[in-house]
XYZ file of N, CA and C in Angstrom:
864
model
N 69.829 9.160 -48.804
C 68.412 9.399 -48.522
C 68.281 10.460 -47.438
N 67.367 11.406 -47.628
C 67.227 12.505 -46.657
C 66.617 11.994 -45.358
N 67.093 12.573 -44.242
C 66.576 12.207 -42.917
C 65.254 12.924 -42.680
N 64.097 12.154 -42.501
C 62.776 12.732 -42.321
C 62.296 12.658 -40.859
N 63.221 12.308 -39.954
C 62.763 12.126 -38.585
C 62.274 13.424 -37.965
N 62.856 14.562 -38.398
C 62.462 15.830 -37.787
C 61.420 16.588 -38.594
N 60.916 15.990 -39.694
C 59.894 16.654 -40.487
C 58.540 16.576 -39.785
N 57.692 17.600 -39.942
C 56.349 17.560 -39.325
C 55.517 16.442 -39.907
N 54.700 15.785 -39.046
C 53.863 14.669 -39.475
C 52.419 15.116 -39.559
N 51.671 14.549 -40.485
C 50.264 14.964 -40.633
C 49.426 14.538 -39.445
N 48.502 15.436 -39.017
C 47.548 15.100 -37.961
C 46.494 14.168 -38.531
N 46.083 13.107 -37.810
C 45.104 12.154 -38.345
C 43.774 12.796 -38.713
N 43.427 13.953 -38.094
C 42.131 14.576 -38.342
C 42.193 15.704 -39.351
N 43.349 15.935 -39.925
C 43.440 17.025 -40.905
C 44.535 16.710 -41.901
N 44.607 17.522 -42.988
C 45.638 17.321 -43.982
C 46.804 18.251 -43.777
N 46.790 18.982 -42.636
C 47.845 19.955 -42.367
C 49.078 19.255 -41.843
N 50.208 19.577 -42.398
C 51.453 18.939 -41.972
C 51.816 19.317 -40.560
N 51.321 20.448 -40.031
C 51.683 20.909 -38.695
C 50.582 20.627 -37.677
N 49.565 19.872 -38.122
C 48.495 19.508 -37.162
C 47.464 20.576 -37.001
N 47.461 21.626 -37.851
C 46.472 22.676 -37.721
C 45.257 22.344 -38.558
N 44.099 22.775 -38.141
C 42.850 22.496 -38.842
C 42.467 23.678 -39.693
N 41.939 23.381 -40.913
C 41.459 24.405 -41.838
C 42.530 25.422 -42.175
N 43.768 25.032 -42.045
C 44.854 25.891 -42.438
C 45.081 27.069 -41.523
N 44.429 27.055 -40.302
C 44.598 28.165 -39.372
C 45.880 27.954 -38.601
N 46.945 28.654 -39.016
C 48.257 28.429 -38.416
C 48.398 29.148 -37.092
N 47.552 30.145 -36.840
C 47.763 30.982 -35.658
C 46.555 30.957 -34.711
N 45.736 29.816 -34.670
C 44.538 29.755 -33.829
C 44.904 29.800 -32.354
N 44.135 30.553 -31.594
C 44.390 30.687 -30.166
C 43.978 29.402 -29.454
N 44.916 28.692 -28.834
C 44.570 27.427 -28.161
C 43.671 27.629 -26.957
N 43.544 28.907 -26.483
C 42.706 29.166 -25.299
C 41.358 29.760 -25.674
N 40.955 29.560 -26.946
C 39.653 30.076 -27.365
C 38.533 29.354 -26.636
N 37.270 29.912 -26.659
C 36.142 29.331 -25.925
C 35.858 27.911 -26.322
N 35.859 27.597 -27.622
C 35.570 26.236 -28.079
C 36.589 25.248 -27.550
N 37.872 25.633 -27.625
C 38.914 24.721 -27.140
C 38.803 24.501 -25.642
N 38.495 25.581 -24.921
C 38.381 25.414 -23.474
C 37.252 24.439 -23.120
N 36.109 24.516 -23.834
C 34.993 23.613 -23.576
C 35.363 22.179 -23.893
N 36.070 21.977 -25.034
C 36.520 20.630 -25.392
C 37.454 20.095 -24.327
N 38.365 20.934 -23.877
C 39.308 20.487 -22.844
C 38.589 20.104 -21.549
N 37.564 20.886 -21.203
C 36.813 20.557 -19.982
C 36.118 19.219 -20.107
N 35.479 18.940 -21.265
C 34.818 17.659 -21.474
C 35.799 16.510 -21.381
N 36.966 16.701 -21.994
C 37.993 15.652 -21.943
C 38.426 15.406 -20.513
N 38.623 16.491 -19.760
C 39.062 16.332 -18.372
C 37.986 15.641 -17.536
N 36.694 15.980 -17.787
C 35.625 15.325 -17.034
C 35.618 13.816 -17.285
N 35.703 13.439 -18.546
C 35.702 12.021 -18.877
C 36.904 11.322 -18.272
N 38.051 12.004 -18.307
C 39.256 11.398 -17.734
C 39.132 11.229 -16.235
N 38.387 12.167 -15.586
C 38.220 12.096 -14.132
C 36.989 11.303 -13.722
N 36.240 10.743 -14.697
C 35.047 9.962 -14.389
C 33.909 10.795 -13.874
N 33.734 12.038 -14.423
C 32.678 12.915 -13.980
C 31.648 13.105 -15.071
N 30.388 13.397 -14.660
C 29.336 13.709 -15.604
C 29.421 15.173 -15.991
N 28.539 15.612 -16.885
C 28.587 16.986 -17.368
C 28.354 17.990 -16.250
N 27.606 17.594 -15.211
C 27.365 18.511 -14.107
C 28.444 18.453 -13.047
N 29.491 17.721 -13.300
C 30.607 17.651 -12.371
C 30.502 16.567 -11.335
N 29.382 15.802 -11.322
C 29.218 14.727 -10.359
C 29.956 13.485 -10.825
N 30.513 12.715 -9.893
C 31.253 11.498 -10.271
C 30.326 10.488 -10.938
N 30.723 10.012 -12.110
C 29.935 9.006 -12.813
C 29.873 7.705 -12.043
N 31.000 7.309 -11.461
C 31.056 6.029 -10.743
C 30.072 6.005 -9.588
N 29.970 7.143 -8.852
C 29.048 7.192 -7.730
C 27.605 7.190 -8.200
N 27.321 7.907 -9.294
C 25.960 7.972 -9.795
C 25.457 6.607 -10.235
N 26.346 5.773 -10.768
C 25.942 4.477 -11.287
C 26.263 3.326 -10.342
N 26.604 3.641 -9.094
C 26.847 2.578 -8.123
C 25.570 1.765 -7.941
N 25.657 0.439 -7.830
C 24.448 -0.394 -7.712
C 23.507 0.045 -6.597
N 24.069 0.463 -5.470
C 23.222 0.856 -4.345
C 22.407 2.097 -4.675
N 23.039 3.079 -5.380
C 22.327 4.296 -5.716
C 21.287 4.051 -6.805
N 21.639 3.203 -7.744
C 20.680 2.867 -8.800
C 19.461 2.170 -8.202
N 19.706 1.204 -7.291
C 18.597 0.485 -6.655
C 17.736 1.432 -5.830
N 18.378 2.337 -5.093
C 17.617 3.290 -4.279
C 16.758 4.206 -5.157
N 17.314 4.630 -6.289
C 16.564 5.502 -7.185
C 15.363 4.771 -7.779
N 15.577 3.506 -8.163
C 14.487 2.730 -8.737
C 13.391 2.476 -7.708
N 13.782 2.278 -6.442
C 12.778 2.086 -5.403
C 11.953 3.350 -5.202
N 12.596 4.504 -5.364
C 11.883 5.768 -5.213
C 11.056 6.110 -6.453
N 11.407 5.539 -7.602
C 10.687 5.825 -8.851
C 10.333 4.514 -9.572
N 9.547 3.644 -8.951
C 9.264 2.330 -9.554
C 8.501 2.423 -10.871
N 7.664 3.450 -11.009
C 6.849 3.552 -12.219
C 7.686 3.847 -13.463
N 8.827 4.509 -13.256
C 9.653 4.866 -14.410
C 10.149 3.615 -15.116
N 10.766 2.707 -14.340
C 11.291 1.485 -14.939
C 10.165 0.622 -15.497
N 9.057 0.559 -14.786
C 7.921 -0.246 -15.253
C 7.387 0.280 -16.588
N 7.218 1.588 -16.677
C 6.699 2.173 -17.909
C 7.656 1.965 -19.072
N 8.960 2.164 -18.810
C 9.938 2.009 -19.877
C 9.948 0.570 -20.386
N 10.012 -0.386 -19.445
C 10.056 -1.792 -19.856
C 8.757 -2.207 -20.547
N 7.638 -1.735 -20.012
C 6.362 -2.106 -20.619
C 6.263 -1.610 -22.056
N 6.600 -0.347 -22.255
C 6.543 0.209 -23.612
C 7.523 -0.503 -24.542
N 8.718 -0.756 -24.016
C 9.750 -1.376 -24.842
C 9.364 -2.792 -25.247
N 8.904 -3.591 -24.269
C 8.596 -4.990 -24.546
C 7.261 -5.146 -25.277
N 6.365 -4.173 -25.123
C 5.117 -4.234 -25.876
C 5.382 -4.155 -27.372
N 6.340 -3.336 -27.722
C 6.707 -3.212 -29.139
C 7.586 -4.364 -29.616
N 8.157 -5.102 -28.683
C 9.067 -6.208 -29.042
C 8.715 -7.443 -28.209
N 7.560 -8.038 -28.408
C 7.109 -9.164 -27.565
C 8.042 -10.356 -27.601
N 8.796 -10.516 -28.669
C 9.703 -11.667 -28.740
C 10.813 -11.576 -27.701
N 11.152 -10.361 -27.281
C 12.208 -10.216 -26.280
C 11.755 -10.734 -24.919
N 10.481 -10.532 -24.603
C 9.977 -10.995 -23.304
C 10.145 -12.499 -23.155
N 10.053 -13.242 -24.272
C 10.225 -14.689 -24.223
C 11.694 -15.087 -24.192
N 12.531 -14.265 -24.804
C 13.942 -14.647 -24.924
C 14.785 -14.161 -23.743
N 14.391 -13.017 -23.149
C 15.139 -12.542 -21.985
C 14.961 -13.522 -20.840
N 16.056 -13.856 -20.170
C 16.011 -14.850 -19.106
C 16.454 -14.234 -17.785
N 15.810 -14.703 -16.731
C 16.094 -14.243 -15.376
C 16.484 -15.450 -14.534
N 17.609 -15.386 -13.803
C 17.997 -16.531 -12.971
C 17.037 -16.716 -11.799
N 16.558 -17.942 -11.636
C 15.688 -18.297 -10.519
C 16.240 -19.581 -9.914
N 16.905 -19.447 -8.781
C 17.538 -20.617 -8.183
C 18.634 -21.150 -9.084
N 18.533 -22.430 -9.445
C 19.539 -23.072 -10.294
C 19.171 -23.031 -11.771
N 18.072 -22.379 -12.116
C 17.654 -22.351 -13.513
C 17.448 -20.919 -13.978
N 17.298 -20.770 -15.277
C 16.997 -19.469 -15.870
C 15.685 -19.591 -16.628
N 14.782 -18.643 -16.409
C 13.480 -18.689 -17.054
C 13.267 -17.389 -17.815
N 12.316 -17.405 -18.730
C 12.018 -16.209 -19.503
C 11.393 -15.157 -18.607
N 11.455 -13.918 -19.063
C 10.888 -12.834 -18.285
C 9.389 -13.032 -18.073
N 8.714 -13.548 -19.090
C 7.277 -13.822 -18.963
C 7.015 -14.880 -17.904
N 7.804 -15.952 -17.907
C 7.651 -17.009 -16.901
C 7.985 -16.490 -15.515
N 9.005 -15.653 -15.438
C 9.405 -15.080 -14.152
C 8.258 -14.255 -13.558
N 7.643 -13.414 -14.401
C 6.543 -12.602 -13.910
C 5.345 -13.472 -13.524
N 5.099 -14.538 -14.271
C 3.997 -15.441 -13.938
C 4.235 -16.103 -12.593
N 5.475 -16.549 -12.358
C 5.788 -17.182 -11.075
C 5.640 -16.194 -9.922
N 6.065 -14.968 -10.163
C 5.938 -13.967 -9.110
C 4.470 -13.727 -8.772
N 3.623 -13.686 -9.784
C 2.199 -13.488 -9.533
C 1.598 -14.669 -8.780
N 2.013 -15.888 -9.148
C 1.522 -17.075 -8.461
C 1.964 -17.055 -6.992
N 3.236 -16.699 -6.751
C 3.745 -16.633 -5.376
C 3.009 -15.568 -4.573
N 2.774 -14.422 -5.199
C 2.077 -13.342 -4.498
C 0.642 -13.739 -4.174
N -0.020 -14.402 -5.106
C -1.385 -14.866 -4.843
C -1.419 -15.888 -3.709
N -0.421 -16.767 -3.676
C -0.367 -17.763 -2.610
C -0.124 -17.088 -1.261
N 0.742 -16.085 -1.252
C 0.999 -15.365 -0.001
C -0.263 -14.667 0.494
N -0.979 -14.026 -0.419
C -2.212 -13.347 -0.035
C -3.273 -14.348 0.423
N -3.315 -15.520 -0.211
C -4.278 -16.543 0.201
C -4.000 -17.012 1.621
N -2.698 -17.253 1.921
C -2.339 -17.664 3.289
C -2.657 -16.572 4.295
N -2.367 -15.332 3.916
C -2.644 -14.221 4.826
C -4.136 -14.103 5.098
N -4.949 -14.267 4.061
C -6.399 -14.206 4.240
C -6.887 -15.340 5.129
N -6.297 -16.532 4.944
C -6.694 -17.668 5.780
C -6.321 -17.420 7.241
N -5.146 -16.836 7.467
C -4.732 -16.532 8.838
C -5.655 -15.507 9.475
N -6.006 -14.473 8.701
C -6.914 -13.455 9.234
C -8.282 -14.056 9.544
N -8.727 -14.981 8.688
C -10.000 -15.641 8.946
C -9.958 -16.475 10.217
N -8.826 -17.176 10.413
C -8.682 -17.993 11.623
C -8.652 -17.124 12.876
N -7.931 -15.999 12.790
C -7.863 -15.088 13.937
C -9.240 -14.511 14.237
N -9.968 -14.155 13.180
C -11.312 -13.614 13.383
C -12.214 -14.648 14.060
N -12.078 -15.918 13.643
C -12.875 -16.974 14.270
C -12.522 -17.156 15.737
N -11.224 -17.129 16.042
C -10.785 -17.268 17.437
C -11.282 -16.104 18.286
N -11.200 -14.887 17.723
C -11.671 -13.717 18.466
C -13.173 -13.785 18.729
N -13.914 -14.301 17.756
C -15.346 -14.431 17.947
C -15.655 -15.412 19.083
N -14.959 -16.542 19.099
C -15.160 -17.509 20.167
C -14.763 -16.924 21.520
N -13.660 -16.157 21.514
C -13.198 -15.542 22.758
C -14.218 -14.555 23.293
N -14.766 -13.740 22.422
C -15.760 -12.761 22.864
C -17.043 -13.443 23.330
N -17.394 -14.569 22.711
C -18.578 -15.306 23.187
C -18.350 -15.831 24.602
N -17.140 -16.375 24.828
C -16.843 -16.879 26.177
C -16.809 -15.737 27.192
N -16.269 -14.591 26.766
C -16.242 -13.436 27.656
C -17.656 -12.966 27.981
N -18.522 -12.974 26.979
C -19.907 -12.562 27.204
C -20.592 -13.505 28.199
N -20.364 -14.796 28.023
C -20.955 -15.782 28.948
C -20.421 -15.587 30.358
N -19.109 -15.334 30.454
C -18.496 -15.100 31.766
C -19.078 -13.852 32.420
N -19.237 -12.796 31.644
C -19.772 -11.543 32.184
C -21.188 -11.741 32.728
N -22.012 -12.443 31.979
C -23.379 -12.709 32.444
C -23.381 -13.515 33.740
N -22.475 -14.500 33.812
C -22.410 -15.333 35.022
C -21.943 -14.515 36.221
N -20.993 -13.609 36.014
C -20.480 -12.808 37.132
C -21.518 -11.808 37.627
N -22.272 -11.225 36.704
C -23.282 -10.237 37.125
C -24.466 -10.891 37.840
N -24.576 -12.192 37.712
C -25.686 -12.891 38.384
C -25.331 -13.298 39.807
N -24.092 -13.120 40.237
C -23.679 -13.521 41.583
C -24.216 -12.530 42.619
N -24.369 -13.009 43.871
C -25.008 -12.198 44.908
C -24.077 -11.800 46.037
N -22.833 -12.294 46.041
C -21.880 -11.894 47.081
C -20.463 -12.136 46.566
N -19.424 -11.526 47.192
C -18.054 -11.668 46.705
C -17.577 -13.116 46.617
N -17.949 -13.962 47.580
C -17.508 -15.354 47.554
C -18.052 -16.062 46.314
N -19.331 -15.840 46.029
C -19.934 -16.457 44.860
C -19.320 -15.888 43.577
N -19.004 -14.596 43.602
C -18.381 -13.947 42.442
C -17.038 -14.588 42.113
N -16.201 -14.754 43.116
C -14.875 -15.299 42.883
C -14.903 -16.798 42.590
N -15.860 -17.495 43.160
C -16.021 -18.914 42.833
C -16.334 -19.088 41.345
N -17.295 -18.293 40.870
C -17.696 -18.376 39.464
C -16.539 -17.953 38.545
N -15.824 -16.936 38.956
C -14.673 -16.459 38.169
C -13.630 -17.553 38.029
N -13.270 -18.192 39.133
C -12.243 -19.239 39.111
C -12.694 -20.428 38.274
N -13.942 -20.810 38.433
C -14.429 -21.981 37.698
C -14.360 -21.743 36.193
N -14.795 -20.596 35.750
C -14.844 -20.344 34.310
C -13.458 -20.038 33.724
N -12.620 -19.370 34.465
C -11.270 -19.108 33.957
C -10.478 -20.397 33.795
N -10.648 -21.309 34.708
C -9.942 -22.592 34.607
C -10.512 -23.445 33.464
N -11.831 -23.428 33.310
C -12.463 -24.302 32.318
C -12.367 -23.737 30.904
N -12.575 -22.444 30.753
C -12.684 -21.849 29.411
C -11.444 -21.094 28.951
N -10.557 -20.731 29.872
C -9.422 -19.883 29.483
C -8.073 -20.448 29.941
N -8.051 -21.723 30.285
C -6.807 -22.438 30.581
C -5.963 -21.776 31.665
N -6.609 -21.294 32.702
C -5.885 -20.726 33.842
C -5.534 -21.850 34.818
N -4.282 -21.870 35.283
C -3.848 -22.914 36.220
C -3.866 -22.431 37.667
N -3.533 -21.175 37.893
C -3.477 -20.625 39.248
C -4.067 -19.220 39.249
N -4.861 -18.913 40.280
C -5.493 -17.602 40.392
C -5.229 -17.016 41.766
N -4.869 -15.739 41.773
C -4.720 -15.004 43.029
C -5.385 -13.648 42.871
N -6.093 -13.218 43.896
C -6.727 -11.903 43.894
C -6.245 -11.145 45.123
N -5.735 -9.943 44.882
C -5.299 -9.073 45.978
C -6.219 -7.868 46.021
N -6.878 -7.672 47.154
C -7.821 -6.574 47.328
C -7.241 -5.525 48.265
N -7.485 -4.251 47.930
C -6.982 -3.166 48.774
C -7.732 -3.105 50.110
N -9.011 -3.457 50.077
C -9.812 -3.464 51.302
C -9.772 -4.869 51.886
N -9.442 -4.959 53.153
C -9.343 -6.267 53.801
C -10.651 -7.038 53.636
N -10.525 -8.314 53.305
C -11.713 -9.120 53.074
C -11.479 -10.525 53.610
N -12.542 -11.070 54.170
C -12.465 -12.435 54.693
C -13.157 -13.413 53.743
N -13.143 -13.081 52.432
C -13.807 -13.908 51.445
C -13.086 -15.243 51.313
N -13.837 -16.310 51.391
C -13.298 -17.654 51.184
C -13.930 -18.215 49.922
N -13.092 -18.372 48.877
C -13.621 -18.854 47.595
C -12.872 -20.104 47.178
N -13.531 -20.930 46.405
C -12.907 -22.157 45.922
C -12.138 -21.885 44.622
N -10.925 -22.387 44.567
C -10.152 -22.280 43.339
C -9.374 -21.000 43.186
N -9.509 -20.057 44.117
C -8.773 -18.802 44.039
C -8.504 -18.300 45.452
N -7.287 -17.834 45.665
C -6.918 -17.286 46.971
C -7.146 -15.784 46.950
N -8.000 -15.307 47.827
C -8.287 -13.880 47.949
C -7.634 -13.383 49.231
N -6.769 -12.371 49.075
C -6.058 -11.855 50.233
C -5.963 -10.348 50.181
N -5.711 -9.752 51.351
C -5.600 -8.307 51.429
C -4.290 -7.849 50.803
N -4.306 -6.636 50.267
C -3.110 -6.048 49.653
C -2.280 -5.440 50.766
N -1.186 -6.105 51.116
C -0.360 -5.642 52.227
C 0.686 -4.643 51.749
N 0.794 -3.517 52.438
C 1.862 -2.557 52.159
C 1.655 -1.782 50.871
N 2.756 -1.143 50.432
C 2.732 -0.314 49.241
C 2.794 -1.163 47.980
N 2.437 -0.516 46.879
C 2.518 -1.189 45.582
C 3.991 -1.271 45.159
N 4.483 -2.445 44.790
C 5.876 -2.542 44.322
C 6.110 -1.649 43.109
N 7.342 -1.182 42.965
C 7.663 -0.271 41.855
C 7.357 -0.913 40.500
N 7.647 -2.203 40.358
C 7.449 -2.862 39.066
C 5.975 -3.021 38.708
N 5.113 -2.945 39.724
C 3.680 -3.099 39.491
C 2.959 -1.761 39.365
N 3.630 -0.669 39.725
C 2.988 0.640 39.744
C 2.404 1.052 38.391
N 3.123 0.891 37.261
C 2.526 1.281 35.967
C 1.260 0.502 35.634
N 1.229 -0.780 35.979
C 0.043 -1.594 35.703
C -1.154 -1.070 36.487
N -0.926 -0.709 37.747
C -2.011 -0.234 38.602
C -2.443 1.172 38.212
N -1.479 2.064 37.998
C -1.808 3.457 37.694
C -2.537 3.588 36.354
N -2.076 2.858 35.341
C -2.660 2.971 34.007
C -3.795 1.974 33.771
N -4.006 1.112 34.770
C -5.023 0.061 34.642
C -4.837 -0.693 33.327
N -3.597 -1.047 33.084
C -3.214 -1.703 31.836
C -2.725 -3.118 32.137
N -3.437 -4.149 31.682
C -2.995 -5.523 31.922
C -1.613 -5.769 31.323
N -0.896 -6.683 31.937
C 0.448 -7.020 31.476
C 0.606 -8.526 31.442
N 1.216 -9.030 30.352
C 1.392 -10.468 30.185
C 2.861 -10.809 29.968
N 3.233 -12.038 30.341
C 4.592 -12.486 30.071
C 5.156 -13.315 31.210
N 6.441 -13.595 31.100
C 7.141 -14.325 32.148
C 7.588 -13.351 33.230
N 7.653 -13.838 34.452
C 7.980 -12.987 35.587
C 9.241 -13.475 36.281
N 9.929 -12.547 36.938
C 11.091 -12.913 37.742
C 10.611 -13.660 38.986
N 11.541 -14.320 39.663
C 11.172 -15.065 40.869
C 10.582 -14.132 41.932
N 11.161 -12.948 42.085
C 10.659 -12.009 43.079
C 9.200 -11.644 42.814
N 8.870 -11.400 41.555
C 7.493 -11.038 41.198
C 6.564 -12.218 41.395
N 7.017 -13.416 41.014
C 6.165 -14.605 41.171
C 5.884 -14.872 42.638
N 6.875 -14.718 43.480
C 6.679 -14.968 44.909
C 5.719 -13.950 45.520
N 5.826 -12.678 45.073
C 4.924 -11.658 45.614
C 3.491 -11.929 45.202
N 3.301 -12.421 43.991
C 1.960 -12.640 43.462
C 1.365 -13.988 43.859
N 2.190 -15.050 43.754
C 1.644 -16.407 43.872
C 2.129 -17.164 45.113
N 2.957 -16.555 45.909
C 3.378 -17.177 47.157
C 4.050 -18.519 46.970
N 3.552 -19.553 47.655
C 4.182 -20.867 47.619
C 3.978 -21.594 46.287
N 3.174 -21.051 45.390
C 2.989 -21.640 44.064
C 3.879 -20.988 42.997
N 4.796 -20.129 43.425
C 5.611 -19.351 42.488
C 6.412 -20.238 41.541
N 6.961 -21.336 42.063
C 7.818 -22.191 41.227
C 7.047 -22.889 40.119
N 5.754 -22.982 40.235
C 4.946 -23.661 39.220
C 4.510 -22.729 38.088
N 4.760 -21.440 38.234
C 4.278 -20.460 37.274
C 5.313 -20.233 36.167
N 4.885 -20.509 34.916
C 5.763 -20.246 33.776
C 5.518 -18.881 33.174
N 4.259 -18.448 33.152
C 3.902 -17.128 32.643
C 2.638 -16.681 33.347
N 2.341 -15.385 33.242
C 1.203 -14.863 33.990
C 0.612 -13.653 33.294
N -0.635 -13.361 33.665
C -1.320 -12.150 33.219
C -1.767 -11.395 34.461
N -1.441 -10.113 34.521
C -1.797 -9.265 35.655
C -2.910 -8.326 35.214
N -4.045 -8.402 35.919
C -5.240 -7.659 35.502
C -5.679 -6.722 36.626
N -5.560 -5.416 36.440
C -6.054 -4.476 37.453
C -7.573 -4.564 37.575
N -8.067 -4.549 38.801
C -9.515 -4.558 39.043
C -9.904 -3.154 39.480
N -9.855 -2.204 38.574
C -10.155 -0.817 38.914
C -9.289 -0.351 40.065
N -9.933 0.283 41.059
C -9.226 0.705 42.272
C -9.302 -0.348 43.366
N -9.974 -1.468 43.091
C -10.224 -2.466 44.128
C -9.035 -3.369 44.382
N -8.260 -3.671 43.350
C -7.152 -4.592 43.567
C -6.581 -5.134 42.267
N -6.138 -6.387 42.326
C -5.444 -6.989 41.190
C -5.784 -8.470 41.095
N -6.010 -8.934 39.858
C -6.190 -10.350 39.574
C -4.927 -10.859 38.882
N -4.325 -11.900 39.431
C -3.149 -12.519 38.820
C -3.538 -13.902 38.324
N -3.388 -14.108 37.020
C -3.715 -15.389 36.394
C -2.407 -16.067 36.016
N -2.123 -17.216 36.604
C -0.872 -17.925 36.345
C -1.081 -19.154 35.490
N -0.072 -19.453 34.669
C -0.101 -20.647 33.820
C 1.214 -21.385 33.964
N 1.152 -22.702 33.875
C 2.372 -23.503 33.975
C 3.244 -23.355 32.725
N 2.613 -23.169 31.567
C 3.351 -23.068 30.303
C 3.979 -21.690 30.152
N 5.241 -21.675 29.711
C 5.942 -20.399 29.525
C 5.320 -19.547 28.436
N 4.754 -20.201 27.428
C 4.245 -19.452 26.274
C 2.758 -19.114 26.385
N 2.105 -19.475 27.491
C 0.657 -19.225 27.598
C 0.358 -17.730 27.543
N 1.049 -16.938 28.314
C 0.869 -15.486 28.310
C 2.161 -14.842 27.811
N 2.048 -14.086 26.731
C 3.213 -13.480 26.103
C 3.050 -11.970 26.042
N 4.171 -11.229 26.064
C 4.100 -9.762 26.081
C 3.357 -9.173 24.886
N 3.433 -9.813 23.720
C 2.838 -9.233 22.529
C 1.376 -9.558 22.311
N 0.776 -10.334 23.196
C -0.609 -10.742 22.968
C -1.574 -9.607 23.314
N -2.756 -9.639 22.683
C -3.748 -8.610 22.945
C -4.293 -8.694 24.363
N -4.658 -7.540 24.912
C -5.126 -7.494 26.303
C -6.555 -6.954 26.421
N -7.277 -6.846 25.304
C -8.632 -6.310 25.367
C -9.521 -7.162 26.261
N -9.437 -8.490 26.099
C -10.251 -9.379 26.926
C -9.957 -9.160 28.410
N -8.683 -9.029 28.750
C -8.291 -8.839 30.150
C -8.773 -7.488 30.678
N -8.710 -6.453 29.843
C -9.203 -5.146 30.264
C -10.703 -5.210 30.574
N -11.446 -5.852 29.679
C -12.901 -5.967 29.895
C -13.213 -6.796 31.140
N -12.425 -7.842 31.350
C -12.628 -8.673 32.536
C -12.376 -7.866 33.804
N -11.296 -7.081 33.814
C -10.992 -6.253 34.989
C -12.091 -5.241 35.269
N -12.628 -4.617 34.208
C -13.703 -3.644 34.386
C -14.970 -4.321 34.914
N -15.257 -5.519 34.423
C -16.443 -6.241 34.881
C -16.337 -6.581 36.363
N -15.173 -7.051 36.766
C -14.973 -7.388 38.184
C -15.079 -6.147 39.065
N -14.485 -5.040 38.618
C -14.536 -3.812 39.416
C -15.976 -3.338 39.585
N -16.739 -3.355 38.484
C -18.130 -2.926 38.568
C -18.949 -3.831 39.483
N -18.710 -5.139 39.366
C -19.506 -6.073 40.166
C -19.152 -5.965 41.649
N -17.887 -5.808 41.970
C -17.489 -5.643 43.371
C -18.091 -4.365 43.965
N -18.077 -3.285 43.155
C -18.658 -2.026 43.635
C -20.167 -2.183 43.862
N -20.844 -2.897 42.971
C -22.285 -3.090 43.125
C -22.600 -3.938 44.349
N -21.803 -4.987 44.569
C -22.033 -5.835 45.741
C -21.777 -5.073 47.034
N -20.737 -4.216 47.028
C -20.448 -3.408 48.220
C -21.590 -2.438 48.495
N -22.153 -1.849 47.436
C -23.280 -0.930 47.620
C -24.501 -1.669 48.169
N -24.727 -2.877 47.686
C -25.858 -3.658 48.183
C -25.695 -3.965 49.677
N -24.464 -4.316 50.055
C -24.222 -4.607 51.479
C -24.457 -3.378 52.323
N -24.028 -2.244 51.838
C -24.227 -1.009 52.590
C -25.699 -0.681 52.767
N -26.489 -0.907 51.740
C -27.915 -0.645 51.839
C -28.612 -1.581 52.825
N -28.193 -2.852 52.803
C -28.800 -3.803 53.723
C -28.459 -3.472 55.178
N -27.259 -2.991 55.429
C -26.874 -2.642 56.799
C -27.614 -1.416 57.301
N -27.855 -0.485 56.401
C -28.532 0.751 56.814
C -30.049 0.580 56.871
N -30.537 -0.509 56.337
C -31.994 -0.728 56.321
C -32.512 -1.077 57.712
């Protein structure tokens, strides 16, 4: 029997015994078509797309998710059109939810129910905050009217202390005035502002911006003296150029850094205006 091991074998894609196509025995292997085919083969072997970018990187979950977040309408439109034409798929496709799997339709229904519940809670919270703010502004209005009706600094500070303790849960009050004063008021210690403004208090005074929160021992002692150990949190309210009102609370959470300060700003402005008006009245009476 003749040995056929060295005979040419047919190429699977052609009938040529030497592997040539269409009988072209002398085709240039470096022709343009072959070079393009070779490039495509090399790209696929290297995991690259037609533009030379790595396929693996393009289809990485993180990049796909980022692209979908940047183009949410694309996926929505595609799925909507696709499932509209094939409604049975929406019922059969399942999405894992916790320990169970539900249909895509059920999944979307649950998401809508959850979103509606979240919006309902948010609306209720906003309504509650609006109600609290309304009550707060009413109390502030009442306080302002009471302060403007006072006839001297002692009466002013007495009324301030009484209403802050009763309506705004203030436990300790201190007022520091730049101009020496011998005012004796009930429920609040009024004292002269001795020396320079501490560095930590300078921004509050310069910007006339109230500040709330817990204070270090040094700050509490400067503000509240022998009552410093009883103070858990405090609100510092500039009184224009006249001085500073320090409102102390025993509870640590009563005054917090993130709370709104509009009420405190208005209170400080009211006190500054009233003190200036009372000082002007005293000056007129002396010159009369």
